[in-house]
Tab-separated table of C-alpha atoms in Angstrom:
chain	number	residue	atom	x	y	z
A	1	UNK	CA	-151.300	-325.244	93.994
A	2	UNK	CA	-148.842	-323.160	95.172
A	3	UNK	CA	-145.542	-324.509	93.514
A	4	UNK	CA	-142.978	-322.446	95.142
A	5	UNK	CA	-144.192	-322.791	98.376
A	6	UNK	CA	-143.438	-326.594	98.161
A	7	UNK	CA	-140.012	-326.169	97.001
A	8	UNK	CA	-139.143	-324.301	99.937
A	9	UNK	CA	-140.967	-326.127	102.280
A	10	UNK	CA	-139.195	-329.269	100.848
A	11	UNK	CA	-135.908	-328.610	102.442
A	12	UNK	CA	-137.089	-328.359	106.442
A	13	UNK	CA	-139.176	-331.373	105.511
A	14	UNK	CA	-136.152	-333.327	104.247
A	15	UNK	CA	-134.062	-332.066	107.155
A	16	UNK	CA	-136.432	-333.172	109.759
A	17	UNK	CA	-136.893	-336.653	108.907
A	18	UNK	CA	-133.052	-337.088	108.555
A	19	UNK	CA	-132.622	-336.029	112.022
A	20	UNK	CA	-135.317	-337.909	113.271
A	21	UNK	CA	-133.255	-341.097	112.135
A	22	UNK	CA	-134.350	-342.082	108.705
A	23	UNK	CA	-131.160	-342.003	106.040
A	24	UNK	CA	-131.353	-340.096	103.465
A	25	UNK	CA	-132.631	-341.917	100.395
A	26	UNK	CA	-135.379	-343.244	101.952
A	27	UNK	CA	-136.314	-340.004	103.356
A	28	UNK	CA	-135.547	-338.419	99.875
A	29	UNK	CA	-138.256	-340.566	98.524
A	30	UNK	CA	-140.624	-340.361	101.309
A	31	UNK	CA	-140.600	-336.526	101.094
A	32	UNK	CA	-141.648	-337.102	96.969
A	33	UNK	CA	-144.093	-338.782	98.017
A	34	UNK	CA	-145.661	-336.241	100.123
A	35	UNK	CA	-145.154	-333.938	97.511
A	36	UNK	CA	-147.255	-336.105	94.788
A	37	UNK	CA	-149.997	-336.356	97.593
A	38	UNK	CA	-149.835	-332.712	98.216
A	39	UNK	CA	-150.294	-332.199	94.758
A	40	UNK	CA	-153.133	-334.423	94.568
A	41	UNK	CA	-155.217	-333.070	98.068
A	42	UNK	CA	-154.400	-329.893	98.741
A	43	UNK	CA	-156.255	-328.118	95.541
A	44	UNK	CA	-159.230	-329.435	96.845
A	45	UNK	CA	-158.684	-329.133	101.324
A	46	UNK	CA	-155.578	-327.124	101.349
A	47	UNK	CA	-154.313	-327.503	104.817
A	48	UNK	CA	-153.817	-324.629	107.516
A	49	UNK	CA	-150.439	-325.933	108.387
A	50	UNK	CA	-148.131	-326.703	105.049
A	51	UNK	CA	-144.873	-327.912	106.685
A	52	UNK	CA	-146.702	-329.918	109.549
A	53	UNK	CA	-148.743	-331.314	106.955
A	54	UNK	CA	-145.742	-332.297	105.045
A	55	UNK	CA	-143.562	-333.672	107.429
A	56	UNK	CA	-146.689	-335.627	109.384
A	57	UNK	CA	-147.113	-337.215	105.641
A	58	UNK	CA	-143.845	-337.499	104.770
A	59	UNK	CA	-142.808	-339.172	107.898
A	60	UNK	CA	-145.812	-341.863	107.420
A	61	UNK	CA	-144.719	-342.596	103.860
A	62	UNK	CA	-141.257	-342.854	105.029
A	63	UNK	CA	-142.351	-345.560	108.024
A	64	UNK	CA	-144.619	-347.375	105.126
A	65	UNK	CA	-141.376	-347.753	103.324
A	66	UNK	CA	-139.023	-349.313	105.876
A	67	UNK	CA	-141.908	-351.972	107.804
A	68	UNK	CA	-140.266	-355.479	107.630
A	69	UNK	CA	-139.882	-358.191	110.822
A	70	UNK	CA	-136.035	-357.287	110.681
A	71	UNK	CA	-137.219	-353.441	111.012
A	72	UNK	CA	-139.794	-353.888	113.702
A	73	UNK	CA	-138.699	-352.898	116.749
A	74	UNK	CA	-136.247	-350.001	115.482
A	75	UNK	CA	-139.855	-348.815	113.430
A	76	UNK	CA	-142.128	-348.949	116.873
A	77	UNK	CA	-139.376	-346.693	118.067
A	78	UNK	CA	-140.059	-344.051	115.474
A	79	UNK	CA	-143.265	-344.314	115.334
A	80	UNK	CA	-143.051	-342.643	119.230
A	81	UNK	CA	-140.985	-340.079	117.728
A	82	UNK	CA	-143.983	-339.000	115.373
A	83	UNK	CA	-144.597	-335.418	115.319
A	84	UNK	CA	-147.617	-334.515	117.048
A	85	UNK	CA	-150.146	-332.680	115.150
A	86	UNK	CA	-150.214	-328.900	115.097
A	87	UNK	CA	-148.383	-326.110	113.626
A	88	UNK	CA	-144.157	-327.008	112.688
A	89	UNK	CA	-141.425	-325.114	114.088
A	90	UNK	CA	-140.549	-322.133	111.729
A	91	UNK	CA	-137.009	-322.933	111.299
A	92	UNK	CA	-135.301	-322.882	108.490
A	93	UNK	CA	-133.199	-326.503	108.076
A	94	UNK	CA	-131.921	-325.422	104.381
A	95	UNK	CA	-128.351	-324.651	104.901
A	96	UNK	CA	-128.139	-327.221	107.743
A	97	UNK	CA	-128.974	-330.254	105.063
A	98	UNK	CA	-126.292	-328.534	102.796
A	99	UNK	CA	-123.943	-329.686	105.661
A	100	UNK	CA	-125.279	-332.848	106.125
A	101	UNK	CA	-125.256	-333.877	102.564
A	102	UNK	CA	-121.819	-332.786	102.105
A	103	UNK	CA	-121.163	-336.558	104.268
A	104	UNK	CA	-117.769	-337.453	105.059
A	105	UNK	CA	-118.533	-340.968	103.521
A	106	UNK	CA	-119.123	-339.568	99.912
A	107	UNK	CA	-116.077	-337.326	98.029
A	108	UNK	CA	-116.535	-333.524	97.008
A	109	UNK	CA	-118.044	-334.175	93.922
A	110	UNK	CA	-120.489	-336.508	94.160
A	111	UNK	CA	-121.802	-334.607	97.708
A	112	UNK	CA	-122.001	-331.380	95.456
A	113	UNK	CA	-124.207	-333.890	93.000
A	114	UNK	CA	-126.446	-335.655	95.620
A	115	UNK	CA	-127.057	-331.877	97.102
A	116	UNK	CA	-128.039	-330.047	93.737
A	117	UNK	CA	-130.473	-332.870	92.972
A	118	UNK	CA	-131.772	-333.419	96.395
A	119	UNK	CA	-131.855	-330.221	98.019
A	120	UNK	CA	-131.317	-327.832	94.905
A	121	UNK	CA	-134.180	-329.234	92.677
A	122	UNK	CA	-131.616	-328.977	89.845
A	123	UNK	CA	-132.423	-331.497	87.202
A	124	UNK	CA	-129.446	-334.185	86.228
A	125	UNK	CA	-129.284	-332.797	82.786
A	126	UNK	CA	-128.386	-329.466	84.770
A	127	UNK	CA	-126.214	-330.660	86.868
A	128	UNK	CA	-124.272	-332.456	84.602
A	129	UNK	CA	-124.237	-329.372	82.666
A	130	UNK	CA	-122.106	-327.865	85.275
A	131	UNK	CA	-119.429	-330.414	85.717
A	132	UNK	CA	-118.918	-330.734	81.997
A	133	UNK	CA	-120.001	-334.553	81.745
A	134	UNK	CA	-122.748	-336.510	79.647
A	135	UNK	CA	-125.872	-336.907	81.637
A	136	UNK	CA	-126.034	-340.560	82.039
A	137	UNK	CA	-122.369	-340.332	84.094
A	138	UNK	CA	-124.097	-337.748	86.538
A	139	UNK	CA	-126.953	-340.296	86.418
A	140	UNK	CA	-124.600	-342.649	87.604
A	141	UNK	CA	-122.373	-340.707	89.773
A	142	UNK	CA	-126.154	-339.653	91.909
A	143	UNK	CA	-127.044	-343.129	92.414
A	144	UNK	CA	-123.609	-344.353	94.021
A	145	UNK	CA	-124.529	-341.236	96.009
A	146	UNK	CA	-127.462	-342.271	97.425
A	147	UNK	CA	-126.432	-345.929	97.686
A	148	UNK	CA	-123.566	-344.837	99.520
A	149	UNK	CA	-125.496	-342.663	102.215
A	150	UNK	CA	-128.157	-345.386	102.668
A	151	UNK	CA	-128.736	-345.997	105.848
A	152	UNK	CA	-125.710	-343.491	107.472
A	153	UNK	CA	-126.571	-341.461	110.331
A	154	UNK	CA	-125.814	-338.218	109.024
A	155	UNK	CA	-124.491	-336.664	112.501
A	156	UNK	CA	-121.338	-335.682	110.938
A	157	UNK	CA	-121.115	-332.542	108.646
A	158	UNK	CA	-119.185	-332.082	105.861
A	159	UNK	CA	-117.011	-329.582	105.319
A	160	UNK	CA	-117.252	-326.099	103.866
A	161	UNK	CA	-115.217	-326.232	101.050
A	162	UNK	CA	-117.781	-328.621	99.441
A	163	UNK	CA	-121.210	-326.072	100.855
A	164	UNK	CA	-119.531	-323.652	98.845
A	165	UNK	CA	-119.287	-325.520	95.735
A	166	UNK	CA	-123.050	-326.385	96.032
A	167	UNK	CA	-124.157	-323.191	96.886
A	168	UNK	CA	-121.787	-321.618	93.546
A	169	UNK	CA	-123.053	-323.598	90.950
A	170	UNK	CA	-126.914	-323.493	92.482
A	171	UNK	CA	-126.366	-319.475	91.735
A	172	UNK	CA	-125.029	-319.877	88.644
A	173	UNK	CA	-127.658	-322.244	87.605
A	174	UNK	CA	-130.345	-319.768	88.924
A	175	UNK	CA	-128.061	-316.863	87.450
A	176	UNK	CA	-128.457	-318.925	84.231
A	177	UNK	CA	-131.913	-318.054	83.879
A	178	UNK	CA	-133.155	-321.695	83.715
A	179	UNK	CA	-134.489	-321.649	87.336
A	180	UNK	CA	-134.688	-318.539	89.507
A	181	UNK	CA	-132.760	-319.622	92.284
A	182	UNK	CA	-130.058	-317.295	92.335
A	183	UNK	CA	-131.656	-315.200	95.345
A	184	UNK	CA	-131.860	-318.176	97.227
A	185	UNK	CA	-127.980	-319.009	96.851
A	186	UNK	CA	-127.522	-315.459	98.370
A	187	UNK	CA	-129.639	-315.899	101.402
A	188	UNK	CA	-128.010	-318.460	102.225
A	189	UNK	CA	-124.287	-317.664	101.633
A	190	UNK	CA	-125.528	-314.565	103.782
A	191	UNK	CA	-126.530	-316.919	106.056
A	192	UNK	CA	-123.107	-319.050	106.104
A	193	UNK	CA	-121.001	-315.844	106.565
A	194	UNK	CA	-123.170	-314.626	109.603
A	195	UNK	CA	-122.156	-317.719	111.273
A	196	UNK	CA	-118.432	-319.032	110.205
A	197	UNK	CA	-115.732	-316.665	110.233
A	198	UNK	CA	-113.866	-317.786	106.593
A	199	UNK	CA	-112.336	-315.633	103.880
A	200	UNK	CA	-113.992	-318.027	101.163
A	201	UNK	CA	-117.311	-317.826	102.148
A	202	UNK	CA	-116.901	-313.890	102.161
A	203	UNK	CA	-115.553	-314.192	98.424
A	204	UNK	CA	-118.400	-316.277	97.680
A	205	UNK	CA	-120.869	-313.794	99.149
A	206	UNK	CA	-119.134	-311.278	97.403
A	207	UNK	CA	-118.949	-313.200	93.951
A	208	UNK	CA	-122.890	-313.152	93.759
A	209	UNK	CA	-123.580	-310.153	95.266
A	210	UNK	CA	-121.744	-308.390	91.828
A	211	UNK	CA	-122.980	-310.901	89.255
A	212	UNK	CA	-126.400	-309.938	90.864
A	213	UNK	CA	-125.827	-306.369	90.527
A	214	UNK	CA	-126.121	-306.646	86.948
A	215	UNK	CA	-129.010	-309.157	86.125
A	216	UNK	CA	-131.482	-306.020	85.147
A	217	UNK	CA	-129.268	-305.364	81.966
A	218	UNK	CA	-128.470	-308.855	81.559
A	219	UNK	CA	-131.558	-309.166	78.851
A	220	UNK	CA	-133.516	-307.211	76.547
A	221	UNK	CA	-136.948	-306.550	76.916
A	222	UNK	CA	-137.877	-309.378	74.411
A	223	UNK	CA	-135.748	-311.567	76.297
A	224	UNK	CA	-132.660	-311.529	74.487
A	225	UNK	CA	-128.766	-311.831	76.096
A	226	UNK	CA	-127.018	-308.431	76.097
A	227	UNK	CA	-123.201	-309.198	76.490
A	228	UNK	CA	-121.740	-307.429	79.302
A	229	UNK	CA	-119.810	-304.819	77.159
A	230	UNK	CA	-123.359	-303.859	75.791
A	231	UNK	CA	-125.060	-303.470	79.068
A	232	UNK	CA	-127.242	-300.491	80.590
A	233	UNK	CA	-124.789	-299.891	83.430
A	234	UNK	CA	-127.540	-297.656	84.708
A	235	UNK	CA	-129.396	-300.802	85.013
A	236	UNK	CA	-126.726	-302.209	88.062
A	237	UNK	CA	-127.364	-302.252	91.277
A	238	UNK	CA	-124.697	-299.986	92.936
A	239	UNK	CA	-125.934	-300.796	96.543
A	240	UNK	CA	-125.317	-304.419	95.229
A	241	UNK	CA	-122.163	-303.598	94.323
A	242	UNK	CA	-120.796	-301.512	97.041
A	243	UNK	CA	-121.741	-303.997	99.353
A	244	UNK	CA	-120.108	-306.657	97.519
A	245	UNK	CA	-116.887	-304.421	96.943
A	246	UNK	CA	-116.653	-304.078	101.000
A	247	UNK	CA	-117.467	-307.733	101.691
A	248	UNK	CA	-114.237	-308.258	99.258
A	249	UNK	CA	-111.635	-306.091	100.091
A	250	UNK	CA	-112.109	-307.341	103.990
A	251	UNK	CA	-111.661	-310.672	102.842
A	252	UNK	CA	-108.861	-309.975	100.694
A	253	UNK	CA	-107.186	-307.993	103.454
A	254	UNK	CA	-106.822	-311.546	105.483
A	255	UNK	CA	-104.190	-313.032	102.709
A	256	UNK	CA	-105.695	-315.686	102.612
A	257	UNK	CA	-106.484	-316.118	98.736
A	258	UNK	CA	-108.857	-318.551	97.252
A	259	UNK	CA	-110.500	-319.138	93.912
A	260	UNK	CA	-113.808	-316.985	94.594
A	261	UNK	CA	-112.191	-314.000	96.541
A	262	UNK	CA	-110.480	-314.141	93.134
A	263	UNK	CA	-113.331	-314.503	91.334
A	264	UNK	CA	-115.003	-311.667	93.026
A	265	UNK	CA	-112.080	-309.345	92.230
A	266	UNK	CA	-112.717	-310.021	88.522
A	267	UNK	CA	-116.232	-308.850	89.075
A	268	UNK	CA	-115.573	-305.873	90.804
A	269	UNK	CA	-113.233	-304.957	88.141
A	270	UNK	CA	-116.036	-305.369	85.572
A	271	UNK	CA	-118.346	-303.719	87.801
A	272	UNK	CA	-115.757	-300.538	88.762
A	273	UNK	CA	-115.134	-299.770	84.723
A	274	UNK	CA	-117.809	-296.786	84.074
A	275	UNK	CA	-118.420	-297.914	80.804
A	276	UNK	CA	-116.895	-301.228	78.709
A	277	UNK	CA	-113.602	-299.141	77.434
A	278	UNK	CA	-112.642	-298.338	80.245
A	279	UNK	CA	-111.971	-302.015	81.816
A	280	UNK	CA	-108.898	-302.678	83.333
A	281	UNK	CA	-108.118	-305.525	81.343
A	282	UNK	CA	-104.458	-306.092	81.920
A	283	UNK	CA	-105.501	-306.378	86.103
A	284	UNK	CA	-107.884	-308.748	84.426
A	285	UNK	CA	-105.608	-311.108	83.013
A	286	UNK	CA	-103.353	-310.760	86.383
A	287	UNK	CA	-106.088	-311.743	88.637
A	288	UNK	CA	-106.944	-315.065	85.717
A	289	UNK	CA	-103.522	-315.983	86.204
A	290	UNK	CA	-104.221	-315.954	90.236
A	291	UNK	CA	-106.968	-318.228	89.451
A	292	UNK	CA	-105.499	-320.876	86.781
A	293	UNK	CA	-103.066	-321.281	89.876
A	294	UNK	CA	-105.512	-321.772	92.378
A	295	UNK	CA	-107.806	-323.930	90.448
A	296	UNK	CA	-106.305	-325.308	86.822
A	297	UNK	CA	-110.062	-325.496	85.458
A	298	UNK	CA	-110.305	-325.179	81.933
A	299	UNK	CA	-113.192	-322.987	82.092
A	300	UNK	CA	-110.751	-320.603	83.767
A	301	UNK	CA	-108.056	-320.804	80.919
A	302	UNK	CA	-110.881	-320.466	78.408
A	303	UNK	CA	-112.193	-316.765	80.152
A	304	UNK	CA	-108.356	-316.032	80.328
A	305	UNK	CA	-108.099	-316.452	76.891
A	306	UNK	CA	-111.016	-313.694	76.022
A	307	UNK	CA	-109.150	-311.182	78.763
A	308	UNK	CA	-105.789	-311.656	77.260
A	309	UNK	CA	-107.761	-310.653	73.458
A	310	UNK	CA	-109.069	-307.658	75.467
A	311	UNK	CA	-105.971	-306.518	76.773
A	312	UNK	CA	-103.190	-307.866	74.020
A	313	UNK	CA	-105.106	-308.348	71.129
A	314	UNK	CA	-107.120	-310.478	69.397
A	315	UNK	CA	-104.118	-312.780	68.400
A	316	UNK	CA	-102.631	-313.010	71.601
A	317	UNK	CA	-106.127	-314.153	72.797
A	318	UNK	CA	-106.066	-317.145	70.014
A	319	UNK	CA	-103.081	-318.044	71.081
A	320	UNK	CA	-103.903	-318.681	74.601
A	321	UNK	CA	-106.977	-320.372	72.868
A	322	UNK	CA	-104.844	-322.781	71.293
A	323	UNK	CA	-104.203	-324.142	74.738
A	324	UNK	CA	-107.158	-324.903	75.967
A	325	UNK	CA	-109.471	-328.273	74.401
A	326	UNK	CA	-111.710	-327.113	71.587
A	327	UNK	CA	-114.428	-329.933	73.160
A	328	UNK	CA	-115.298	-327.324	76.208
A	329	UNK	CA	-118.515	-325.495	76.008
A	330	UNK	CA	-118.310	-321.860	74.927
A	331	UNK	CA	-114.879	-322.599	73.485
A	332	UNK	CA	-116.041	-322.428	69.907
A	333	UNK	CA	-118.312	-319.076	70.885
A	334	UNK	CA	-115.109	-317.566	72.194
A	335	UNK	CA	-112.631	-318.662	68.968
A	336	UNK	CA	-115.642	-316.641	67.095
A	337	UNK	CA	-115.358	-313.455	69.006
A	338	UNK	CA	-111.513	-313.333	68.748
A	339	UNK	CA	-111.747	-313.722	64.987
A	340	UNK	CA	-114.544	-311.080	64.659
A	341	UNK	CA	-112.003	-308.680	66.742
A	342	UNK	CA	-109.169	-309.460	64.036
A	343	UNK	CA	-110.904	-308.827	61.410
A	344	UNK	CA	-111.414	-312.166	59.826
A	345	UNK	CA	-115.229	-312.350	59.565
A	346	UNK	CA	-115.890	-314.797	57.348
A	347	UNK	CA	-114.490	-317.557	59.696
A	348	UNK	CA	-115.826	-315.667	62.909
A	349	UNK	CA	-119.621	-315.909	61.009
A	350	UNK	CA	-118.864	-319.948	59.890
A	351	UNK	CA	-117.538	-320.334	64.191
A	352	UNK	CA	-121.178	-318.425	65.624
A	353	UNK	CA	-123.292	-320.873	63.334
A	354	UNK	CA	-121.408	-323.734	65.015
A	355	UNK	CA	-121.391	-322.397	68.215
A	356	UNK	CA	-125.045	-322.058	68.101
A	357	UNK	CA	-126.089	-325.557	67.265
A	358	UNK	CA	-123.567	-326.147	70.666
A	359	UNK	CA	-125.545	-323.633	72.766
A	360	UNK	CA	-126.476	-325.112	76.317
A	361	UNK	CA	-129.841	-322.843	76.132
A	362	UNK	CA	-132.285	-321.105	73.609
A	363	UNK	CA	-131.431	-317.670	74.331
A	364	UNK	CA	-127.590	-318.031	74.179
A	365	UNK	CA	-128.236	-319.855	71.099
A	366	UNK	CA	-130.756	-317.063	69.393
A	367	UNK	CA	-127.644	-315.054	70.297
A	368	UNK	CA	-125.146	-316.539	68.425
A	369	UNK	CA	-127.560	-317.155	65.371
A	370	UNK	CA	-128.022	-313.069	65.188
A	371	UNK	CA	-124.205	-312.915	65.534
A	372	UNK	CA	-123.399	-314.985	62.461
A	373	UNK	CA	-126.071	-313.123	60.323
A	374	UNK	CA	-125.166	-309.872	61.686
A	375	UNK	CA	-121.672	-311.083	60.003
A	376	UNK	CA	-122.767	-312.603	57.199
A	377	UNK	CA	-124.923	-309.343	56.017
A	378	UNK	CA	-121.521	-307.290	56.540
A	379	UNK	CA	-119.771	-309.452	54.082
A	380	UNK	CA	-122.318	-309.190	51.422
A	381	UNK	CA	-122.163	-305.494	51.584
């Protein structure tokens, strides 16, 4: 059973059945259910046509699901509408259903949610990860999604401030290492920029295309996290790079500044340093302060505080700690770098332990454990 071909197939499928009239909860569920039967025939009579096979299934599930007396005569409607046998149109619906999720009935956030679940595959424990909020609320927020969209025709696209969103934290989450699906995010920003004309969208494009760059030297061999100052910048992708630099500056060059154009100048920074002493960290903390304006995130404030540390010193970069909650993820992590760089290691080894039992993943969290013992076997000598 060929996994990945289901997860891209699963997209189109999804796509099809919304524009064919059914809303998008019940066609969410009628598309799982192809899936499980998939799963359960195809091993055995694996069909010559996987997306007409899908959407023919999916599309009977789906009428299964709706048949009642008040549904009858909108259901012998779509019944005529059935696809006819034979292969499916190779088109690819993904970034189309990005639109269409991002509904003008539901707000930013919870289309972003409904999206990564649906269309994404992103778990809820993942994407409640990303907004910073227990997993039952994300549980919760997902359902009023749905609920909301039942039974809307979704002919009216959202907009692309709220594609973009989806589309960032589907690359970090693939970026993460938890599920590749960082390459996909790319393909289709690429896709997004070849067909609106938007400074954002290039910033986005340009955003990925430079965290890419460097996802060789991002691990050891045995799997560990390298920190970026410890990276093989042999290792990056300077076509990656390049292209990302251009894709920037030509944004940029429109004045039209928003949070990932500003984003992507922080990468290119990191990326245009030969090796890690040679960052430009005070153009850094310039371009942070661009971005707490833009966005106010505390996720910003807390990356500020690590460039100010670079670039002022460790104690300026506790102070601008200080500011920011102590209950964000990473925050702790960060509070026991900046002591390490001032010298105080004893509370920098006690900060990695904690930070450790708080890590959102297994390797992040076998790299904080080596940091504290690393630490701890410098103050016993």
């Amino acid at each position: 059973m060929d996994e990945a071909l289901l997860r891209s197939l699963t997209p189109s499928v999804l796509a099809i059945l919304v524009r064919r009239g059914a809303d998008f909860a019940a066609a969410e569920d009628a598309v799982q259910d192809a899936l499980v039967e998939a799963f359960r025939v195809w091993p055995a009579d694996p069909p010559r046509d996987a997306k007409g096979w899908l959407v023919t299934v999916a599309w009977r599930k789906f009428l299964d699901a709706t048949r009642s007396d008040a549904a009858r005569r909108r259901r012998e409607d779509l019944v005529d509408e059935e696809p006819a046998p034979g292969p499916a149109p190779a088109v690819d619906d993904t970034l189309q259903l990005y639109f269409l999720c991002a509904h003008p009935s539901l707000t930013p956030s919870s289309a972003v949610a409904l999206t990564l679940r649906a269309v994404g595959g992103l778990t809820t424990r993942q994407i409640a990860q990303a907004y910073l909020v227990p997993e039952a609320t994300m549980a919760q927020r997902i359902s009023r999604a749905k609920r909301t969209v039942s039974g809307v025709r979704f002919d009216q696209p959202g907009d692309v401030a709220t594609v973009l969103r989806v589309l960032y934290l589907v690359f970090n989450e693939g970026y993460s290492g938890d599920i590749d699906l960082a390459a996909e995010a790319i393909r289709l920003t690429r896709q997004l920029a070849a067909a609106i004309d938007h400074p954002e969208v290039a910033g986005l494009l340009a955003l990925m295309l430079l965290h890419h760059a460097r996802r060789a030297s991002r691990t050891a061999p045995d799997g560990s996290l390298v920190p970026l100052a410890e990276q093989d910048r042999g290792k990056w992708d300077t076509k990656s790079i390049a292209e990302g630099v251009d894709i920037l500056q030509a944004a940029l060059a429109r004045d039209r500044l928003g949070e990932f154009q500003a984003q992507a100048a922080i990468a290119a920074l990191h990326a245009d340093a030969p090796v890690a002493e040679e960052t430009d960290w005070v153009q850094i903390v310039e371009w942070y302060d661009e971005l707490t304006r833009l966005t106010d995130s505390p996720v910003v404030r807390l990356n500020r505080a690590v460039a100010v540390g670079e670039a002022d010193g460790p104690r300026a970069g506790l102070a601008a700690l200080a500011e920011v909650a102590d209950s964000l993820p990473r925050h702790t992590a960060v509070a026991a770098y900046l002591h390490e760089r001032d010298g105080d290691l004893a509370t920098a080894a006690r900060l990695y332990a904690e930070a450790a039992q708080q890590a959102p993943n297994l390797a992040e969290r076998d790299y904080l454990t080596r940091q504290a013992a690393r630490l701890n076997t410098r103050r016993r000598r």
